[in-house]
mmCIF file with all atom_site columns, C-alpha atoms in Angstrom:
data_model
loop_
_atom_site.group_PDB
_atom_site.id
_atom_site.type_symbol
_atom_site.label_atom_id
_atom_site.label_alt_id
_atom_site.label_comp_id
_atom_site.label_asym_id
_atom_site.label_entity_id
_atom_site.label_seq_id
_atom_site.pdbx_PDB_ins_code
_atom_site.Cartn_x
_atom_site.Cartn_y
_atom_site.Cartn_z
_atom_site.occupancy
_atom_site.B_iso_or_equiv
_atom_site.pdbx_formal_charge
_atom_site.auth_seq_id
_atom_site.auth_comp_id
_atom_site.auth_asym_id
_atom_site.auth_atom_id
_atom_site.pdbx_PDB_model_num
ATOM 1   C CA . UNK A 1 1   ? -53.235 -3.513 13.034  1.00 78.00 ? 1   UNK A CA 1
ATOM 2   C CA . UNK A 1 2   ? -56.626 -4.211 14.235  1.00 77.00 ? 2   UNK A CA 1
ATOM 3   C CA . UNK A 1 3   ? -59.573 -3.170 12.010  1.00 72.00 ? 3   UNK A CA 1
ATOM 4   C CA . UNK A 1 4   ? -60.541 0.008  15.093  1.00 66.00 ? 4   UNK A CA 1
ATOM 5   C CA . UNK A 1 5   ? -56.920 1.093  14.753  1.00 76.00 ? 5   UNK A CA 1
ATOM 6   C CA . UNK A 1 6   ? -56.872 1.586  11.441  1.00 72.00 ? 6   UNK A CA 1
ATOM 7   C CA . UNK A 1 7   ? -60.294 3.767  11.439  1.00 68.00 ? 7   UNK A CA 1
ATOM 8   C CA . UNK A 1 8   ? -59.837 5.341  14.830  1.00 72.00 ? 8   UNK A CA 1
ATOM 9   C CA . UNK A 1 9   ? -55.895 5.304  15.304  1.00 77.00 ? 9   UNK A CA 1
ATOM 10  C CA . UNK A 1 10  ? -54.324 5.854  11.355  1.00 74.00 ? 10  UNK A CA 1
ATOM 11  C CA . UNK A 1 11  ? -57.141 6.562  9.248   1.00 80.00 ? 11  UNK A CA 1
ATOM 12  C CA . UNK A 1 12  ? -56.462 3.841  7.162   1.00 81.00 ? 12  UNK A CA 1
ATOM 13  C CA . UNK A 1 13  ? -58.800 1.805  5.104   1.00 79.00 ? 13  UNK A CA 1
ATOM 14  C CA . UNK A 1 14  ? -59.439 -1.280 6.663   1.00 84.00 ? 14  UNK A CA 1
ATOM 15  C CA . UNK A 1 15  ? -60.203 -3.349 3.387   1.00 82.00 ? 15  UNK A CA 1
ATOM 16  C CA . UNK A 1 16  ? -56.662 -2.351 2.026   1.00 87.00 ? 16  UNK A CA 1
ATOM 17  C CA . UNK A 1 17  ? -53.509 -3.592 3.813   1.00 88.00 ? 17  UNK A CA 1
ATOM 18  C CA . UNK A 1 18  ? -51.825 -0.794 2.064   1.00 88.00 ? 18  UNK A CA 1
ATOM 19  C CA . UNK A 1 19  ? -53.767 2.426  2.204   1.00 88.00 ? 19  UNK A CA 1
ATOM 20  C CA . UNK A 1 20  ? -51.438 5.021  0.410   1.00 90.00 ? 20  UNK A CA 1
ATOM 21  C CA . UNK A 1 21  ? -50.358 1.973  -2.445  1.00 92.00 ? 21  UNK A CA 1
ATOM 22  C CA . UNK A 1 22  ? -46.280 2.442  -1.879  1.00 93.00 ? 22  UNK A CA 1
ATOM 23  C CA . UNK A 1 23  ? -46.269 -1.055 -1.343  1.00 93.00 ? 23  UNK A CA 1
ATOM 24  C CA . UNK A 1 24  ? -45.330 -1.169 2.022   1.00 92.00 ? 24  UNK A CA 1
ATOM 25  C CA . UNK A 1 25  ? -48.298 -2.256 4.660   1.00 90.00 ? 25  UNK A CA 1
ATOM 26  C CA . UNK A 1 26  ? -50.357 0.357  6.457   1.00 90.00 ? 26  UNK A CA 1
ATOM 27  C CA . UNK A 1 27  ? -49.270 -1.206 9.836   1.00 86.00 ? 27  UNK A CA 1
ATOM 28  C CA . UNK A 1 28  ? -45.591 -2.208 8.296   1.00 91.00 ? 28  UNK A CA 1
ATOM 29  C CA . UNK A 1 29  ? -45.774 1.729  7.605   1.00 90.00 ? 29  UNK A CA 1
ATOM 30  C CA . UNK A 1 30  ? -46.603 2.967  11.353  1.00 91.00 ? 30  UNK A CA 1
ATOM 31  C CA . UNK A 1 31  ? -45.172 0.393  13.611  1.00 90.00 ? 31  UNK A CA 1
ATOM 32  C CA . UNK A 1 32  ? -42.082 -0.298 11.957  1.00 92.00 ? 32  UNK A CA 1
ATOM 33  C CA . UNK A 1 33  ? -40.740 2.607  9.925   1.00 94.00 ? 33  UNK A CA 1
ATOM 34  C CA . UNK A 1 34  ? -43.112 5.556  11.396  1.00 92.00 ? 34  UNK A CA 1
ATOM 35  C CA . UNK A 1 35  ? -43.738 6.500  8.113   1.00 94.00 ? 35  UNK A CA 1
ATOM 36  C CA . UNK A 1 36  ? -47.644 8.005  7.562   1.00 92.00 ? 36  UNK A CA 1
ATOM 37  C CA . UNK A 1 37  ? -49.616 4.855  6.053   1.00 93.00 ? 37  UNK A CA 1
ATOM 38  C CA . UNK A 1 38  ? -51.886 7.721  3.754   1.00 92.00 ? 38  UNK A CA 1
ATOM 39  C CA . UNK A 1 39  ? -49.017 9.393  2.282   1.00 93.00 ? 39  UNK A CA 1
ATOM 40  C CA . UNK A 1 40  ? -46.594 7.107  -0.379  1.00 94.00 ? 40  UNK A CA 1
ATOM 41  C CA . UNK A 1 41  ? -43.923 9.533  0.070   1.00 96.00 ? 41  UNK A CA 1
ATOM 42  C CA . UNK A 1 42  ? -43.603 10.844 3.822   1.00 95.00 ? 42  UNK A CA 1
ATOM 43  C CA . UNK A 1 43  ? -40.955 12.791 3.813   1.00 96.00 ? 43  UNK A CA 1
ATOM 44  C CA . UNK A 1 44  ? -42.031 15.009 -0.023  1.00 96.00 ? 44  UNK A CA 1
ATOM 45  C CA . UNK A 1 45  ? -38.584 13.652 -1.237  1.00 96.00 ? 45  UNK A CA 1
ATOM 46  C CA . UNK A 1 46  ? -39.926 12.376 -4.677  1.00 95.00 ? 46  UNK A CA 1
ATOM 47  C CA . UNK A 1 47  ? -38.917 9.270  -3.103  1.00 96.00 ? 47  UNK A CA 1
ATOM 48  C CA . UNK A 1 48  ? -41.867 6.625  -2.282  1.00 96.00 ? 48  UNK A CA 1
ATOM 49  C CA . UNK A 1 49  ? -41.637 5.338  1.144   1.00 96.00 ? 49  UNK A CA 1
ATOM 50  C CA . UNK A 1 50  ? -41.032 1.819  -0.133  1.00 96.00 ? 50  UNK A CA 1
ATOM 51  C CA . UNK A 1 51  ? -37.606 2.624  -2.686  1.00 96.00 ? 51  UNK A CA 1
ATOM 52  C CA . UNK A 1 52  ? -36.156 4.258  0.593   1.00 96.00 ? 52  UNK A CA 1
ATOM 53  C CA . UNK A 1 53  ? -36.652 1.287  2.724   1.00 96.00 ? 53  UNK A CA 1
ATOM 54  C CA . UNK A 1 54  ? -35.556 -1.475 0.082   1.00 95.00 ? 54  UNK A CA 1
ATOM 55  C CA . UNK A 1 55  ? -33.843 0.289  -2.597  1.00 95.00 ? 55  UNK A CA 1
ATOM 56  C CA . UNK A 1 56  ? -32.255 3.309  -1.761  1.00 95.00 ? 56  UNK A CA 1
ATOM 57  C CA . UNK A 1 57  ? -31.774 2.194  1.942   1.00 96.00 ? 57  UNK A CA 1
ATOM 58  C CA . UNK A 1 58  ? -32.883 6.405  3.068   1.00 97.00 ? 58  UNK A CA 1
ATOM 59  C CA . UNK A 1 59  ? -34.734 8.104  5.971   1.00 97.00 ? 59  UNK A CA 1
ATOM 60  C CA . UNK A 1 60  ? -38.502 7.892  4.572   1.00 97.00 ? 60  UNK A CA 1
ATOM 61  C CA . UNK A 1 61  ? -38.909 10.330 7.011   1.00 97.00 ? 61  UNK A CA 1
ATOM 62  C CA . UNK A 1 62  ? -35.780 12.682 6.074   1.00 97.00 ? 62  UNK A CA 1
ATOM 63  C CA . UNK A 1 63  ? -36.239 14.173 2.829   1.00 97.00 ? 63  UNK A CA 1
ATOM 64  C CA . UNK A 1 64  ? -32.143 14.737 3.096   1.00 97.00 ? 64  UNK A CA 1
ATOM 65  C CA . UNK A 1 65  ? -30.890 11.613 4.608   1.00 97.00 ? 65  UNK A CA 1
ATOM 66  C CA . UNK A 1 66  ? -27.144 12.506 4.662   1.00 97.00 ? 66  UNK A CA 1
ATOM 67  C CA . UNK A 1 67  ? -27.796 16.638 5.193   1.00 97.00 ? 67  UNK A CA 1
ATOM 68  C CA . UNK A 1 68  ? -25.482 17.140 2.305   1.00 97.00 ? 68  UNK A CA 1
ATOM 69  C CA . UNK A 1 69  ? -28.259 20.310 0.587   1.00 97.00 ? 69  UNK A CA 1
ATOM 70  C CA . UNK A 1 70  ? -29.463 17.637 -2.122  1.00 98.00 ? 70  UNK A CA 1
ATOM 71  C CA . UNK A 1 71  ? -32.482 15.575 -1.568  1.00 97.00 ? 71  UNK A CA 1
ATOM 72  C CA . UNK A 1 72  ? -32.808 11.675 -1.595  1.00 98.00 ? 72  UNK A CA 1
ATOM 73  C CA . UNK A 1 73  ? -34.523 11.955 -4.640  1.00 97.00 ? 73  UNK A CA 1
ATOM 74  C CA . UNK A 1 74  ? -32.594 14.405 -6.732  1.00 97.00 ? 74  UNK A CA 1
ATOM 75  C CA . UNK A 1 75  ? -28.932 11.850 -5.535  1.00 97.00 ? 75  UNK A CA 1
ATOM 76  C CA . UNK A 1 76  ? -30.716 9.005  -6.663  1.00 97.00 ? 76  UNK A CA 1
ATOM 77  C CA . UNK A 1 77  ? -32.427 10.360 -9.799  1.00 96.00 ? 77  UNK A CA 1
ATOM 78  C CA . UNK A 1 78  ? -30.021 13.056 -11.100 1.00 96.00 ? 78  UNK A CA 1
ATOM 79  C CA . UNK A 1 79  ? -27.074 13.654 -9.558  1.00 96.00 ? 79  UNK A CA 1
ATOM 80  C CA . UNK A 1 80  ? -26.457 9.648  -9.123  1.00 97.00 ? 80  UNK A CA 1
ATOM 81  C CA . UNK A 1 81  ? -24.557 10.518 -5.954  1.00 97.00 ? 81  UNK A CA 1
ATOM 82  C CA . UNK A 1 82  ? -24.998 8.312  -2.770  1.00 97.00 ? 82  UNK A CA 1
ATOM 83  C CA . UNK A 1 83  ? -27.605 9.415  -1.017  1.00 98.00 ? 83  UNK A CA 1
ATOM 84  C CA . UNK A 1 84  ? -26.053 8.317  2.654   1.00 97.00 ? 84  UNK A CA 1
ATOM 85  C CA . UNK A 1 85  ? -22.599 9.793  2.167   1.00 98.00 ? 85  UNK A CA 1
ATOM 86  C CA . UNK A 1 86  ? -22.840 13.473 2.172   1.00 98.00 ? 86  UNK A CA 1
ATOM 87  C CA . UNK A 1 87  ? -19.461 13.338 0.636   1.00 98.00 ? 87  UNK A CA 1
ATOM 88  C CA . UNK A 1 88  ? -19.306 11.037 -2.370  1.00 98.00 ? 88  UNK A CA 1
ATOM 89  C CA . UNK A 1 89  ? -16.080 11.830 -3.919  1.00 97.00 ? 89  UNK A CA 1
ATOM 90  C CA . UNK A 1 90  ? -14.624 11.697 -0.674  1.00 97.00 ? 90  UNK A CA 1
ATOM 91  C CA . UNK A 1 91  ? -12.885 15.397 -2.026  1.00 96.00 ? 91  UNK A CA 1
ATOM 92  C CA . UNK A 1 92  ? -13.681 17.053 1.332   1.00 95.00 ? 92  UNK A CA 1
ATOM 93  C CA . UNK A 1 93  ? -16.989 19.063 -0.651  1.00 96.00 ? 93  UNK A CA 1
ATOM 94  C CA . UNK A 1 94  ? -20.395 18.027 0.458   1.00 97.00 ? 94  UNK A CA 1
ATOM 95  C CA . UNK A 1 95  ? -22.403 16.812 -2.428  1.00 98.00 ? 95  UNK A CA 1
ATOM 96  C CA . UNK A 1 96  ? -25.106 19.937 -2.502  1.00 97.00 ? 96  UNK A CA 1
ATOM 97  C CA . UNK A 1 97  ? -22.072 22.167 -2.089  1.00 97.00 ? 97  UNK A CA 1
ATOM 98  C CA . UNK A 1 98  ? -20.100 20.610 -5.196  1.00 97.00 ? 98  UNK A CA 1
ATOM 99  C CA . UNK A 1 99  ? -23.632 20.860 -7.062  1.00 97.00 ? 99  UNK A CA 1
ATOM 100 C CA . UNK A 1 100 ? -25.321 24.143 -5.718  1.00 97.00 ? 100 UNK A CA 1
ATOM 101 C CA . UNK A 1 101 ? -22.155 26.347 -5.395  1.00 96.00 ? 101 UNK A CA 1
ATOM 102 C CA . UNK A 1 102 ? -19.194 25.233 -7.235  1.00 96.00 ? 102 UNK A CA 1
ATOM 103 C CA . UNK A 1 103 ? -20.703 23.123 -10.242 1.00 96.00 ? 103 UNK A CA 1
ATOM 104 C CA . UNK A 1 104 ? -18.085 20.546 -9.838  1.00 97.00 ? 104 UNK A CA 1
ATOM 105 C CA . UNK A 1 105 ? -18.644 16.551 -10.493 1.00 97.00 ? 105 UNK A CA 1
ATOM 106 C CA . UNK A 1 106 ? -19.957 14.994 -7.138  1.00 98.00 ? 106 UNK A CA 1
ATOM 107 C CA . UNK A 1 107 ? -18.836 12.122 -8.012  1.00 98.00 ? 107 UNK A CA 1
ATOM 108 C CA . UNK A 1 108 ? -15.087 13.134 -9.263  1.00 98.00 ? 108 UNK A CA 1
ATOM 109 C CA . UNK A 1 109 ? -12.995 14.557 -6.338  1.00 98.00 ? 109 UNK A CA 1
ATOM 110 C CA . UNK A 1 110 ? -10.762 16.333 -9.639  1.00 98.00 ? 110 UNK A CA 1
ATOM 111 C CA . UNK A 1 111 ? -13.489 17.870 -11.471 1.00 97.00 ? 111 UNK A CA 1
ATOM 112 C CA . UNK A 1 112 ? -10.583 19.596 -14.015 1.00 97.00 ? 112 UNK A CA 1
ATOM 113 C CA . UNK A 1 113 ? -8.152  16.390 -14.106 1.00 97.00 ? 113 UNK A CA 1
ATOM 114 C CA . UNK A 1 114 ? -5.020  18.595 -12.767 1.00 97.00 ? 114 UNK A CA 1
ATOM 115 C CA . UNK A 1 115 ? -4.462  16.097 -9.914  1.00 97.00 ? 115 UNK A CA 1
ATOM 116 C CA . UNK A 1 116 ? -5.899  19.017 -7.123  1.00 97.00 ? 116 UNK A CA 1
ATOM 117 C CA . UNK A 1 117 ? -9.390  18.139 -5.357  1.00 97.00 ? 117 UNK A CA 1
ATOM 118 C CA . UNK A 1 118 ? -11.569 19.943 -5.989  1.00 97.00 ? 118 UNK A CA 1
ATOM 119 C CA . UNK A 1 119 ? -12.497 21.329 -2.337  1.00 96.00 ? 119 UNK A CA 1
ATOM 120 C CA . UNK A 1 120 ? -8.293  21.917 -1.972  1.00 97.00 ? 120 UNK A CA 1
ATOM 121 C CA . UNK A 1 121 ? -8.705  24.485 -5.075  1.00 97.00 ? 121 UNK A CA 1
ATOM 122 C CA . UNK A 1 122 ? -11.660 25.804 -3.530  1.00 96.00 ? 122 UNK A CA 1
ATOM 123 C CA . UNK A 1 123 ? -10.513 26.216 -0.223  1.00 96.00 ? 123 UNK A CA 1
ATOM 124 C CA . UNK A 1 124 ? -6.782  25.909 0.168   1.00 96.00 ? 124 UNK A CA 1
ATOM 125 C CA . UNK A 1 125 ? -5.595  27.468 -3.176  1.00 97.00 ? 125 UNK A CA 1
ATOM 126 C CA . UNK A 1 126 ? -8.952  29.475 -4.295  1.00 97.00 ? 126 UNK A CA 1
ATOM 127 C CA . UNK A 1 127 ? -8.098  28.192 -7.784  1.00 97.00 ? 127 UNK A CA 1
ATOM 128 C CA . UNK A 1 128 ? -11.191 27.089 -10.380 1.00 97.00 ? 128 UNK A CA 1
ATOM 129 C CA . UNK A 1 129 ? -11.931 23.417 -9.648  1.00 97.00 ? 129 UNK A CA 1
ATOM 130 C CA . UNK A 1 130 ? -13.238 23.571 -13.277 1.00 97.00 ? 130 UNK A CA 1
ATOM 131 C CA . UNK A 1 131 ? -10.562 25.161 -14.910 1.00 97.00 ? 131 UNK A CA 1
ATOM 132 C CA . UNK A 1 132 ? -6.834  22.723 -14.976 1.00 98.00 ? 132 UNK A CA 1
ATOM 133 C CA . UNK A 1 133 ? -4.981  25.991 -15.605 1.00 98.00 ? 133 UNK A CA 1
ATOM 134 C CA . UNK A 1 134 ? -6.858  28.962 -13.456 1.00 97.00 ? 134 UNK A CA 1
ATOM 135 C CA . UNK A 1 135 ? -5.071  31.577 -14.501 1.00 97.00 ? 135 UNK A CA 1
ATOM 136 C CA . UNK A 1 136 ? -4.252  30.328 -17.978 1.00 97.00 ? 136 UNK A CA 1
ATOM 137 C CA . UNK A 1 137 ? -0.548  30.719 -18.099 1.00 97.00 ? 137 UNK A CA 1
ATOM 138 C CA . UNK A 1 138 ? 0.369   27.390 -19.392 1.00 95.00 ? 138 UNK A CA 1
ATOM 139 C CA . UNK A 1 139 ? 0.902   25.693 -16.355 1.00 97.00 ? 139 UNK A CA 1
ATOM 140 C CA . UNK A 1 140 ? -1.933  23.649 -14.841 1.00 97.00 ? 140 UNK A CA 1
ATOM 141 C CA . UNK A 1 141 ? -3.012  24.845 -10.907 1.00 98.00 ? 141 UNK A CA 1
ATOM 142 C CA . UNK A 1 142 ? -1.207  21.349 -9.627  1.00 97.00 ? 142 UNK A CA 1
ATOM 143 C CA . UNK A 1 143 ? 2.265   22.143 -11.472 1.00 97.00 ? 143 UNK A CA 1
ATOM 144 C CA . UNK A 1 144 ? 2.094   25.182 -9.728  1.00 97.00 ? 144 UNK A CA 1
ATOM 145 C CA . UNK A 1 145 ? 1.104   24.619 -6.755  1.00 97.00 ? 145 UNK A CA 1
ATOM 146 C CA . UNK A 1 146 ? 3.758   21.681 -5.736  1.00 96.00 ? 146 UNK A CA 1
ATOM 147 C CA . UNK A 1 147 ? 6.095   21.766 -8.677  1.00 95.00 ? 147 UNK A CA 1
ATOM 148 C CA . UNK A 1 148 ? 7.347   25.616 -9.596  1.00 95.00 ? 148 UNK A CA 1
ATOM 149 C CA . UNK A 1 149 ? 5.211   26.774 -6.595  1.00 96.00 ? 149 UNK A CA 1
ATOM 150 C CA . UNK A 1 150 ? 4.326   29.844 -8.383  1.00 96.00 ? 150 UNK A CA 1
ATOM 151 C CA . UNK A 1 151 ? 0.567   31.723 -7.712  1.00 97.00 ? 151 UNK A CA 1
ATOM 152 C CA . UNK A 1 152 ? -2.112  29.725 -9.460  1.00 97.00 ? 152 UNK A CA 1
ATOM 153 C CA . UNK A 1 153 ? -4.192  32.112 -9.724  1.00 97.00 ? 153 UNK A CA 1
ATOM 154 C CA . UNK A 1 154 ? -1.792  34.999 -11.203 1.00 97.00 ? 154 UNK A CA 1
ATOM 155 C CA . UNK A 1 155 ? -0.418  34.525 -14.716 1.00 96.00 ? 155 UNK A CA 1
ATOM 156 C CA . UNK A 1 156 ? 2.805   36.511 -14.191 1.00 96.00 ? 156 UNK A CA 1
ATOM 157 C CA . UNK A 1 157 ? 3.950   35.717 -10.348 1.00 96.00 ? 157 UNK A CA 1
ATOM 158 C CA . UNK A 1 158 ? 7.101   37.878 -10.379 1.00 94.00 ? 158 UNK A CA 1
ATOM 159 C CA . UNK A 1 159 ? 5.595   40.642 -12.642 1.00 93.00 ? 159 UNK A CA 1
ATOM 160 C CA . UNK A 1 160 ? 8.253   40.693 -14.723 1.00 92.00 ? 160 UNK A CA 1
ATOM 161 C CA . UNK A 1 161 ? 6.213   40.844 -18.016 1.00 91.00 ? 161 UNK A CA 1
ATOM 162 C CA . UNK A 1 162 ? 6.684   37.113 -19.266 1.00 93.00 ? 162 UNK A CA 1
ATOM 163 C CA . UNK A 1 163 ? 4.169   34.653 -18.249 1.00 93.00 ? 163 UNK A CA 1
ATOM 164 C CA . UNK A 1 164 ? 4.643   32.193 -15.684 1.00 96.00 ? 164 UNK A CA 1
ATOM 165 C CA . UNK A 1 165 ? 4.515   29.149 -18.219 1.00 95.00 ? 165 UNK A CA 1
ATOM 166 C CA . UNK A 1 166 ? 6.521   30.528 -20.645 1.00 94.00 ? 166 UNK A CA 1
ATOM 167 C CA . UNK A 1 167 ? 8.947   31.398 -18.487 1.00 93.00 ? 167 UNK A CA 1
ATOM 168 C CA . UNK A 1 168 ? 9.022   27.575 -16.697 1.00 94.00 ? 168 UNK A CA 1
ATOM 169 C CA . UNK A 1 169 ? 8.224   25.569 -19.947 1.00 93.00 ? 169 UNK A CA 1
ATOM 170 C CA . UNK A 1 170 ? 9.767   27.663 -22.627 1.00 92.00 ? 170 UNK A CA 1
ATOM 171 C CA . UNK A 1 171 ? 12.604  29.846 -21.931 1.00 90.00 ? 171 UNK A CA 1
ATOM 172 C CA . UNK A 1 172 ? 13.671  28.302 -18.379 1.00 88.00 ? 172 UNK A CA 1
ATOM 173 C CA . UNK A 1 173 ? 13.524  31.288 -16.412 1.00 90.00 ? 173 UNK A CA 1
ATOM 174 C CA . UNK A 1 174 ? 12.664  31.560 -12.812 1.00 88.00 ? 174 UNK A CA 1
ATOM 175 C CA . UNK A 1 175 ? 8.658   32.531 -12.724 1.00 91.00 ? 175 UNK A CA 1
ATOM 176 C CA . UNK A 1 176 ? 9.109   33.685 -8.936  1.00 89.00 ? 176 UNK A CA 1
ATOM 177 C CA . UNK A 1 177 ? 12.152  36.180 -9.846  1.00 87.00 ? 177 UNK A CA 1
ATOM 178 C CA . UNK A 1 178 ? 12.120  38.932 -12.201 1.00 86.00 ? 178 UNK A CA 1
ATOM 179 C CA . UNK A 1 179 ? 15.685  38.638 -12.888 1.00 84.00 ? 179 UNK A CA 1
ATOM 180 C CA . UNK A 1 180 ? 17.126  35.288 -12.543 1.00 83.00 ? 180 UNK A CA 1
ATOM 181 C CA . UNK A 1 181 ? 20.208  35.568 -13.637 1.00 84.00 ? 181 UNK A CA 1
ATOM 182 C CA . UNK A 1 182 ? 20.824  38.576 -11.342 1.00 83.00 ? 182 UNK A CA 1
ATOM 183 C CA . UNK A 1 183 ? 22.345  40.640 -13.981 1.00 85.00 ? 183 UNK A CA 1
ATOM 184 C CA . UNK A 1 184 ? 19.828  43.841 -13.061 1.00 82.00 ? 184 UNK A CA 1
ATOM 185 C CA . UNK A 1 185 ? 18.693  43.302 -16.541 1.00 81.00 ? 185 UNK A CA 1
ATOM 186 C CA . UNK A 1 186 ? 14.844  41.543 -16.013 1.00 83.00 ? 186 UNK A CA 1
ATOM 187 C CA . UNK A 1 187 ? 13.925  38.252 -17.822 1.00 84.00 ? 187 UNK A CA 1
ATOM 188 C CA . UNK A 1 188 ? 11.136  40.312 -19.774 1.00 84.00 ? 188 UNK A CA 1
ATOM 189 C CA . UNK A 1 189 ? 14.322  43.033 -21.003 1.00 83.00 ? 189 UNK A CA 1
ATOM 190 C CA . UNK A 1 190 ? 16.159  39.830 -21.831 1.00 82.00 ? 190 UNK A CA 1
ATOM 191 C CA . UNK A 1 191 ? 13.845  37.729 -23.730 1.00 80.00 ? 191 UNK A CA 1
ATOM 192 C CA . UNK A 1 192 ? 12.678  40.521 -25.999 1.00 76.00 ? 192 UNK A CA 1
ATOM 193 C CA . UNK A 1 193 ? 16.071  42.000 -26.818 1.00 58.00 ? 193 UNK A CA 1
ATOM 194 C CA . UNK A 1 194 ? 18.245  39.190 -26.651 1.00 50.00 ? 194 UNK A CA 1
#
């Protein structure tokens, strides 16, 4: 940049080849990146124009690169999610969704370890992506779900009295039907007299 650019053009000092001190050149700054030579941080991210454009490879000019809800700054500094995926998990959640709304792990697409994503409990199932067993029966939200294909989210699926995990783990009774031995008499009647 010519010395009357600087003064007339960018308001940049002419004596310092880096006006706002980010490290990056005042005319680097406005002819290659478009980012404002008197401002370190262009875009307010907490993000210096200079760690987006060699370190953290972001928009200096986008204060959300990947318009996931989370700022450059707080996936680089806090959440240590990647600040150009809006996904990082790769669980179907958007990284500001998983932190903002459902306080699951960003980075872990099974926030509770039961072997569900956490967007599927969230969206398919409406189970707790925090919780392994949502409706704390004994059987985790993935067991039901694709194994005795009972209601996740309801401890008791064929309201016969008995639990859903006691029934499957423990006494080997059909969780979906009340009486399943089809005697008339129901598993909860047989269980407690018998």
């Amino acid at each position: 940049c010519s010395d009357f650019d600087e003064v007339s053009t960018h308001s940049t000092n002419p004596n310092n080849p880096d006006s706002d001190g980010d490290t990056l050149q005042d005319c680097e700054e406005v002819n290659t990146h478009g980012t404002n030579p008197n401002q370190a941080d262009s875009d307010n991210d907490g993000l210096d124009d200079a760690t987006e454009v060699n370190i953290s490879l972001t928009d200096p000019n986008d204060s959300d690169s990947d318009d996931d809800g989370l700022s450059d700054a707080v996936e680089v500094n806090n959440t240590e999610t990647d600040p150009n995926d809006n996904d990082s998990d790769d669980d179907g959640c958007q990284d500001g969704e998983e932190v903002n709304t459902h306080n699951t792990n960003p980075n872990n697409p099974d926030s509770d370890g039961d072997t569900l994503q956490d967007c599927e409990e969230v969206n398919t199932h409406g189970t707790n992506p925090n919780q392994a067993d949502s409706d704390n029966d004994g059987l985790d939200d993935a067991t039901e779900v694709n194994t005795s294909l009972t209601d996740p989210n309801d401890s008791d699926s064929d309201d016969d009295g008995l639990n859903d995990g006691y029934e499957y783990n423990t006494i080997n009774t059909g969780p979906n039907d009340s009486a399943s031995d089809d005697d008339g008499c129901s598993d909860s009647a047989e269980a407690n007299v018998y």
